[in-house]
mmCIF file of C-alpha atoms in Angstrom:
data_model
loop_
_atom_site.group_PDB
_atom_site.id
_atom_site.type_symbol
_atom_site.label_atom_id
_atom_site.label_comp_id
_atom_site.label_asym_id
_atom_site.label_seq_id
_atom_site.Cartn_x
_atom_site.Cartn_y
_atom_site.Cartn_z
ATOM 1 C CA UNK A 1 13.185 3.781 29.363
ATOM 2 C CA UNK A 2 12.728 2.767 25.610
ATOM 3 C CA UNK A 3 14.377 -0.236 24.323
ATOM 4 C CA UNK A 4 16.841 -0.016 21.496
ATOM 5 C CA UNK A 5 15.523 -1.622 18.070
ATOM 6 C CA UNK A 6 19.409 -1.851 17.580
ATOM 7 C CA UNK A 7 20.491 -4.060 20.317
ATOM 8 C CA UNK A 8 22.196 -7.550 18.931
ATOM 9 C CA UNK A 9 20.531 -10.326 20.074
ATOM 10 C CA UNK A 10 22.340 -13.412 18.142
ATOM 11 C CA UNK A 11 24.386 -13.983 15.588
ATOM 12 C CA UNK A 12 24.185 -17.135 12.828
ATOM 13 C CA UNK A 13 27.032 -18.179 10.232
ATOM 14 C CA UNK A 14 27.784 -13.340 10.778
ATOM 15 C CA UNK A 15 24.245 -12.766 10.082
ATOM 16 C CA UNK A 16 23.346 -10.280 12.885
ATOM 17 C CA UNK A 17 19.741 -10.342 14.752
ATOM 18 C CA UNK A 18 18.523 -7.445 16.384
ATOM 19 C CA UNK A 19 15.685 -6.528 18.116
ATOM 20 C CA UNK A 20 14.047 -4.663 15.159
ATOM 21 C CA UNK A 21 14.037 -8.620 13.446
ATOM 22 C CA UNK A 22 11.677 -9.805 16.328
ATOM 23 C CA UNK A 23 9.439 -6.192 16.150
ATOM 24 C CA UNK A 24 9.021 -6.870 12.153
ATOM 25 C CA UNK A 25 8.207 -10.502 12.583
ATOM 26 C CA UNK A 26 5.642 -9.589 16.018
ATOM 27 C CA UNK A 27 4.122 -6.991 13.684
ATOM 28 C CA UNK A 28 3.543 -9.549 11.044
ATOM 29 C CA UNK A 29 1.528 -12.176 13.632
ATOM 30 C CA UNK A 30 -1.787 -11.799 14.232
ATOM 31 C CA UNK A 31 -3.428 -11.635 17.828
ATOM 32 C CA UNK A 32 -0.214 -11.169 18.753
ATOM 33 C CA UNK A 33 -0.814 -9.978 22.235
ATOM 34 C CA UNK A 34 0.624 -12.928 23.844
ATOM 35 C CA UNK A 35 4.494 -12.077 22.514
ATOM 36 C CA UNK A 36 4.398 -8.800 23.699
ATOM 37 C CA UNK A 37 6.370 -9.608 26.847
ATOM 38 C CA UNK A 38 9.952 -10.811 27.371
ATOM 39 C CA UNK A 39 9.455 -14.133 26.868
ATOM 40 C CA UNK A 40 7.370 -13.992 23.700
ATOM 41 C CA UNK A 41 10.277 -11.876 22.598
ATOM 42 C CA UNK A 42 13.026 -14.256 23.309
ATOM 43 C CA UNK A 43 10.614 -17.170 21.812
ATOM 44 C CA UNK A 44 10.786 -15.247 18.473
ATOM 45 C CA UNK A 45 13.890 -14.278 18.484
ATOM 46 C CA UNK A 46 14.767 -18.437 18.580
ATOM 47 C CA UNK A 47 12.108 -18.559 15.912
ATOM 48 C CA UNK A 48 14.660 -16.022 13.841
ATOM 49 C CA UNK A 49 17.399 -18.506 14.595
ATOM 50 C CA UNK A 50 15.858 -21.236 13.718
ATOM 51 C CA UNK A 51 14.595 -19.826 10.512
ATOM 52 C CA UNK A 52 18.215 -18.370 9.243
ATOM 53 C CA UNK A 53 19.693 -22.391 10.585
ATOM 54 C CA UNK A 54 17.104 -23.212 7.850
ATOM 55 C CA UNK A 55 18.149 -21.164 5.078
ATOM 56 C CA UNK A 56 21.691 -22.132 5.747
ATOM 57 C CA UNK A 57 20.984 -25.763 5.233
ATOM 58 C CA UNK A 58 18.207 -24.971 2.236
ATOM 59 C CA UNK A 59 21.349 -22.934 -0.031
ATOM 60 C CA UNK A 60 23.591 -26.211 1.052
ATOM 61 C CA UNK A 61 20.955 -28.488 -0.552
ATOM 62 C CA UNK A 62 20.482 -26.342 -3.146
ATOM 63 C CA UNK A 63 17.152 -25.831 -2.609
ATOM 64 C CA UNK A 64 17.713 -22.698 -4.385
ATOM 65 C CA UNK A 65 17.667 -24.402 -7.722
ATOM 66 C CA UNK A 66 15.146 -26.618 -7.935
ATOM 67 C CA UNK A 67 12.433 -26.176 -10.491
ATOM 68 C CA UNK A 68 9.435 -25.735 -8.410
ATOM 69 C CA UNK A 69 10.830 -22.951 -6.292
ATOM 70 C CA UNK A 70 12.345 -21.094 -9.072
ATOM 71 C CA UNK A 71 8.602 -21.088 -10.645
ATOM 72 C CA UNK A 72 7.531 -19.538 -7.581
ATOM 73 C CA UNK A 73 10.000 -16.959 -6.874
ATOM 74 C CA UNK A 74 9.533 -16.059 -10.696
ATOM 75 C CA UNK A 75 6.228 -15.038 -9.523
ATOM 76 C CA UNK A 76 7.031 -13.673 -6.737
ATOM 77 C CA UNK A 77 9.441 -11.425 -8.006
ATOM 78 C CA UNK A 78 7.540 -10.431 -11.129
ATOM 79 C CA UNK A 79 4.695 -9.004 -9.056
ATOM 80 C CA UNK A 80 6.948 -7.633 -6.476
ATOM 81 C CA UNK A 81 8.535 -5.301 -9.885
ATOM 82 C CA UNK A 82 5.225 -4.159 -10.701
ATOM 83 C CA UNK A 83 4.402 -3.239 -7.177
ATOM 84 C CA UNK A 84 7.751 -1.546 -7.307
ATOM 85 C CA UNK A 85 6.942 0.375 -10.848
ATOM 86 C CA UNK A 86 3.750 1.377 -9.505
ATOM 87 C CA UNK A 87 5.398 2.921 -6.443
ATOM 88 C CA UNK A 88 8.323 4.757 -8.469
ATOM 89 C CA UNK A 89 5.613 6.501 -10.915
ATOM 90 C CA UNK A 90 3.469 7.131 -7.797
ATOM 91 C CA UNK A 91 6.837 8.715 -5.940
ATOM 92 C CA UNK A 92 8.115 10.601 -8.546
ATOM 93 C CA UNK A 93 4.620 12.991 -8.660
ATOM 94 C CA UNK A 94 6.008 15.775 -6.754
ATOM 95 C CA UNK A 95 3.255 18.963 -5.908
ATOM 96 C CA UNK A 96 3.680 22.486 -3.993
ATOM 97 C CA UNK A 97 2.147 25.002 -2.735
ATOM 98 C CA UNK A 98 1.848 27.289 -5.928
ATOM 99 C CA UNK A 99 0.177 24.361 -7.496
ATOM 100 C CA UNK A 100 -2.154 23.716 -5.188
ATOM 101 C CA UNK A 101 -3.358 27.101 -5.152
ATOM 102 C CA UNK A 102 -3.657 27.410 -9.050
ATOM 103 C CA UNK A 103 -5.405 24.792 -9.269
ATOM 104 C CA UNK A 104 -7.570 25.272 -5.932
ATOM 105 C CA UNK A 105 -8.395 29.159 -8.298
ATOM 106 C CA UNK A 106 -9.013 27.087 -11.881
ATOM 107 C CA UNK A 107 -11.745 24.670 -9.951
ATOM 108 C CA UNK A 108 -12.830 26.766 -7.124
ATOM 109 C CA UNK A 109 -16.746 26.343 -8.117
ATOM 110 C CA UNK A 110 -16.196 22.609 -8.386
ATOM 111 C CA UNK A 111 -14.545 22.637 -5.249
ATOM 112 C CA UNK A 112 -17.214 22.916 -2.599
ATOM 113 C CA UNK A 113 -19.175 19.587 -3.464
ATOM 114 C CA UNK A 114 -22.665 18.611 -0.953
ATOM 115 C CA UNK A 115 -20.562 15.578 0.365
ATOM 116 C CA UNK A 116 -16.822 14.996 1.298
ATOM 117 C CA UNK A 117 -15.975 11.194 1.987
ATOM 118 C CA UNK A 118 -13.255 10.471 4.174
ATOM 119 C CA UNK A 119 -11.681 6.767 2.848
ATOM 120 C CA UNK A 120 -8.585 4.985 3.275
ATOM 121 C CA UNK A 121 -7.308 2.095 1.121
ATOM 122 C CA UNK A 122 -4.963 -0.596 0.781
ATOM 123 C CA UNK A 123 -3.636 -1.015 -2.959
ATOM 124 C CA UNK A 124 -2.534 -4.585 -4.108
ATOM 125 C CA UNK A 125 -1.337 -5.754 -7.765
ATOM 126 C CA UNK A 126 -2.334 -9.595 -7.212
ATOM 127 C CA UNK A 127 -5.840 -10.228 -6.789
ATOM 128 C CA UNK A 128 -5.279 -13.387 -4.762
ATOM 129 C CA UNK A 129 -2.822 -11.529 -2.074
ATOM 130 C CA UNK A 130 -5.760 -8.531 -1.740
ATOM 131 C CA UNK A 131 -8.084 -11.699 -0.885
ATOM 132 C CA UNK A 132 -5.965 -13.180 1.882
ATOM 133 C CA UNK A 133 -5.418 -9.492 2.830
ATOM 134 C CA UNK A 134 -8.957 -9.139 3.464
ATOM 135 C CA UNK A 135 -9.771 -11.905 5.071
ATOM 136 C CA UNK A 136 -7.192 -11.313 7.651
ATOM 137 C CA UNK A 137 -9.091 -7.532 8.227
ATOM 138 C CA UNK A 138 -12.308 -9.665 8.815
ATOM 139 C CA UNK A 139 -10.387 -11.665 11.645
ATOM 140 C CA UNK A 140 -8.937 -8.603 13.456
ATOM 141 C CA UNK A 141 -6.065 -6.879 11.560
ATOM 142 C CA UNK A 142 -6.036 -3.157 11.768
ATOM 143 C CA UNK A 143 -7.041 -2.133 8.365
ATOM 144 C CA UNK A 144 -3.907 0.762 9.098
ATOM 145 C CA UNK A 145 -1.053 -1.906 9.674
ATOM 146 C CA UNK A 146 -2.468 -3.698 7.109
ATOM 147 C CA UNK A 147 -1.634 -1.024 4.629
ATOM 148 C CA UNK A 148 1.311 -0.328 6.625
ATOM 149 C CA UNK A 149 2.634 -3.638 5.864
ATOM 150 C CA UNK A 150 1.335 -4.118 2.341
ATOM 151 C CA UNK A 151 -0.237 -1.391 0.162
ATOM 152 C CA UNK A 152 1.749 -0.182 -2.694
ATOM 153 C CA UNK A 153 0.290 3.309 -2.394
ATOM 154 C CA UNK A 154 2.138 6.013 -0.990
ATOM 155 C CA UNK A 155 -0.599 6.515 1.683
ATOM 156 C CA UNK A 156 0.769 3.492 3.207
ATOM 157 C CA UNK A 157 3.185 5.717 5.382
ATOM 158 C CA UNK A 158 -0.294 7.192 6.983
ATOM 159 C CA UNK A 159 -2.075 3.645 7.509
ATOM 160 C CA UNK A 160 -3.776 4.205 4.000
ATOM 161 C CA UNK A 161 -5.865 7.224 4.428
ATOM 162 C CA UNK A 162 -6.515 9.197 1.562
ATOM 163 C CA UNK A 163 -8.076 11.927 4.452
ATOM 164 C CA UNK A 164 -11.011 14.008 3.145
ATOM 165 C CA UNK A 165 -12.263 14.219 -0.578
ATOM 166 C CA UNK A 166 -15.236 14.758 -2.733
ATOM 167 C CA UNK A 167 -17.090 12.387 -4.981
ATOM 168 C CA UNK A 168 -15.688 12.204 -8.226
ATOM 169 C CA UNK A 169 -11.962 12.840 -7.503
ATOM 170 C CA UNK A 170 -11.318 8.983 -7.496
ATOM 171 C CA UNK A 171 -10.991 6.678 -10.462
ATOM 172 C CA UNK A 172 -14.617 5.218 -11.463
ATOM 173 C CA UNK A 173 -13.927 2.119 -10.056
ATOM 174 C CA UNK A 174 -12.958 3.339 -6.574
ATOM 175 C CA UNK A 175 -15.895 5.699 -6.497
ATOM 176 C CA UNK A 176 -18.644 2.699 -6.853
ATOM 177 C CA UNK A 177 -16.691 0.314 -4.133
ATOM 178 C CA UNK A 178 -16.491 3.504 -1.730
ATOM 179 C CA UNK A 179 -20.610 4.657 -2.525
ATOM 180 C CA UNK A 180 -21.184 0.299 -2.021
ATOM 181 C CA UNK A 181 -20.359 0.436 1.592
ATOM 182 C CA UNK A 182 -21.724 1.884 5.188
ATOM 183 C CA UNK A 183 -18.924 4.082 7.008
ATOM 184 C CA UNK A 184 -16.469 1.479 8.885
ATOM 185 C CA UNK A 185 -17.367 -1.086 6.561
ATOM 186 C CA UNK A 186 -14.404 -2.869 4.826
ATOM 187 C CA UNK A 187 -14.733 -3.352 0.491
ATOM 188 C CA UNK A 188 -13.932 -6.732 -0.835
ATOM 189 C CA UNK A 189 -11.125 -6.288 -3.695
ATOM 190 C CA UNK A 190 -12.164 -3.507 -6.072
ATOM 191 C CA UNK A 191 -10.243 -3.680 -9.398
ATOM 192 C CA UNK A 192 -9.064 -0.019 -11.278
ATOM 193 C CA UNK A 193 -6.323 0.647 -13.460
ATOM 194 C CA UNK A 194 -4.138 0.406 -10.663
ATOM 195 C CA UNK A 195 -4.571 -2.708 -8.809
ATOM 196 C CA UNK A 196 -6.619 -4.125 -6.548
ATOM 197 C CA UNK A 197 -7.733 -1.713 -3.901
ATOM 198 C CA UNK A 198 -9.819 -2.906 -0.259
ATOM 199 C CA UNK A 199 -11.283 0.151 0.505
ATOM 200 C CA UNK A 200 -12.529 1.219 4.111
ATOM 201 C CA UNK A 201 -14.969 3.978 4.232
ATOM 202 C CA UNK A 202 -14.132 5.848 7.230
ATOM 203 C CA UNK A 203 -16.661 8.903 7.512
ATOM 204 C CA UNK A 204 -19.393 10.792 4.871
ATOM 205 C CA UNK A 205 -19.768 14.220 6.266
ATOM 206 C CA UNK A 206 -21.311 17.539 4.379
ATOM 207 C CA UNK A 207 -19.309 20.307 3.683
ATOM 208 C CA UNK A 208 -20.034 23.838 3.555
ATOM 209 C CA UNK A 209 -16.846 25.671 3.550
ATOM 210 C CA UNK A 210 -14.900 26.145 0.530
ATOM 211 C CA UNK A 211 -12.414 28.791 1.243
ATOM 212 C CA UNK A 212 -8.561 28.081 0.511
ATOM 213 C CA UNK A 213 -6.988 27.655 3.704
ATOM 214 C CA UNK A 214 -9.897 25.408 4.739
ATOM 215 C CA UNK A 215 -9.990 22.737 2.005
ATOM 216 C CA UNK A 216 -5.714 23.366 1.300
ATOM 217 C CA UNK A 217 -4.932 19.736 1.916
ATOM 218 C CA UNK A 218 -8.577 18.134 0.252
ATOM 219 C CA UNK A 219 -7.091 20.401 -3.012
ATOM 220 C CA UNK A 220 -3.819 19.273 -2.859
ATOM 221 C CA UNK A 221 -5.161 15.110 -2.471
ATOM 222 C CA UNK A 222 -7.280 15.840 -5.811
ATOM 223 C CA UNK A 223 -4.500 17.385 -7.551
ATOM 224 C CA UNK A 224 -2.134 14.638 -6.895
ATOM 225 C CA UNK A 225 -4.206 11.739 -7.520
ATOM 226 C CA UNK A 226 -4.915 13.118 -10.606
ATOM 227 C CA UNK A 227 -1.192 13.682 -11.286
ATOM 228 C CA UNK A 228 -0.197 10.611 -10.430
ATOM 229 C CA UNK A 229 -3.502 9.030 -12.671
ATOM 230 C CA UNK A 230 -1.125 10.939 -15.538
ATOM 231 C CA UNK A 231 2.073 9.817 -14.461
ATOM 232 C CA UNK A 232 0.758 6.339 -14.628
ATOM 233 C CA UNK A 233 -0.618 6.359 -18.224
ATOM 234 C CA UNK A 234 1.978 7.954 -19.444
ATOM 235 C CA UNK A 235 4.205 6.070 -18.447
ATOM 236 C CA UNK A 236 2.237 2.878 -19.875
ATOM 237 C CA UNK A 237 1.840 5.086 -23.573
ATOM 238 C CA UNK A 238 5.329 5.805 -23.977
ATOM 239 C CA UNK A 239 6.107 1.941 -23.352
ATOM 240 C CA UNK A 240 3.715 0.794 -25.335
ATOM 241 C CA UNK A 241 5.178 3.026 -28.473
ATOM 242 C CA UNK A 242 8.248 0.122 -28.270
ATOM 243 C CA UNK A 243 5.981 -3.468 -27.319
ATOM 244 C CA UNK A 244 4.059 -5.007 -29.327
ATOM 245 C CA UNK A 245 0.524 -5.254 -27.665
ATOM 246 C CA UNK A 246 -2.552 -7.283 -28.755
ATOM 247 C CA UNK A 247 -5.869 -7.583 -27.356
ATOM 248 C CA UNK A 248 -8.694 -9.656 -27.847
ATOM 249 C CA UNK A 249 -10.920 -7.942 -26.212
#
């Protein structure tokens, strides 16, 4: 029998607690082996407690308005929009099927390349948060929960992977990271236009078929990566025709 994310465990000042709270928070502990069990479970779910009994008394103190924190959580919040930008251009490239195929038939003789990489990637805006990101890959975090829980990319739903594509399809940056490392190595932070992305090479394999039903889903990857590359700059030029911008560089 499954348990139910939905059952109530506790209640503080109306704010409910379920069992979903203590999944999110075990998912977000590393080596966390040793919670998995009822007790572990009923040990976070106090945690929970505790921590709301804590924000109570921090909006009572007003710890809500002192200086420091609201420099932080001006921070915080300003790269949390750009994440969220990123991801509304990103989710707004829509593709289908006719698509695909006309452009699978306009590239066809570019399309069957001596070497198809299979990648995936976590994307970060902050360069300092794709640092501790990494370092908590090097001491055992699945590189797929990790993107789970924080890539900004789309591919986050499918633990990062960006499945099976050919060299060249990927922005310049991403390309020298991924050709930088052995397969299952983990990148350190590679900067594009995008963010920060830690890269994790996952396979280099020849290919040698490059009929339509075959490659269908390597097509349709290119084609919306390079949609969404559009989407992006786009976006930024049409801003930029109303903000003053200067560069010094």
């Amino acid at each position: 029998m499954t348990e139910d994310n939905n059952k109530l465990l506790a209640e503080v000042n109306e704010k409910k607690i379920y069992l979903s709270d203590v999944y999110e928070l075990l998912a977000n502990i590393e080596n966390n082996q040793s919670l998995n069990n009822e007790e572990g479970k009923k040990a976070l779910a106090d945690e929970i407690v505790n921590q709301e009994l804590l924000l109570k008394d921090a909006y009572e103190n007003g710890l809500d308005k002192d200086e420091e924190f609201l420099k932080e959580f001006d921070k915080v919040k300003r790269n949390m929009m750009i994440n969220y930008a990123m991801h509304k251009i990103f989710e707004s490239v829509k593709i289908d099927d006719k698509e695909i195929k006309a452009y699978y038939e306009d590239h066809k003789d570019t399309l069957n390349p001596p070497v198809l990489y299979q990648a995936s990637h976590i994307l970060i805006k902050d360069l300092e948060k794709a640092k501790s990101i990494k370092a908590e890959i090097d001491k055992g975090l699945d590189f797929s929960e990790a993107a789970k829980m924080y890539s900004m990319d789309p591919s986050k739903d499918n633990g990062g992977s960006l499945g099976k594509f050919p060299k060249g399809v990927m922005v310049k940056e991403f390309q020298e990271g991924l050709d930088s490392l052995e397969i299952g190595e983990v990148s350190e932070p590679v900067k594009s236009q995008f963010g920060y992305h830690i890269i994790k090479l996952e396979n280099i394999e020849n290919n040698q078929v490059n009929d339509y039903e075959t490659i269908k889903d390597q097509v349709g990857q290119r084609l919306i990566m390079e949609k969404r590359q559009e989407a992006y700059l786009e976006k930024v030029e049409q801003i930029s025709k109303d903000v003053e911008v200067k560069k010094y560089y």
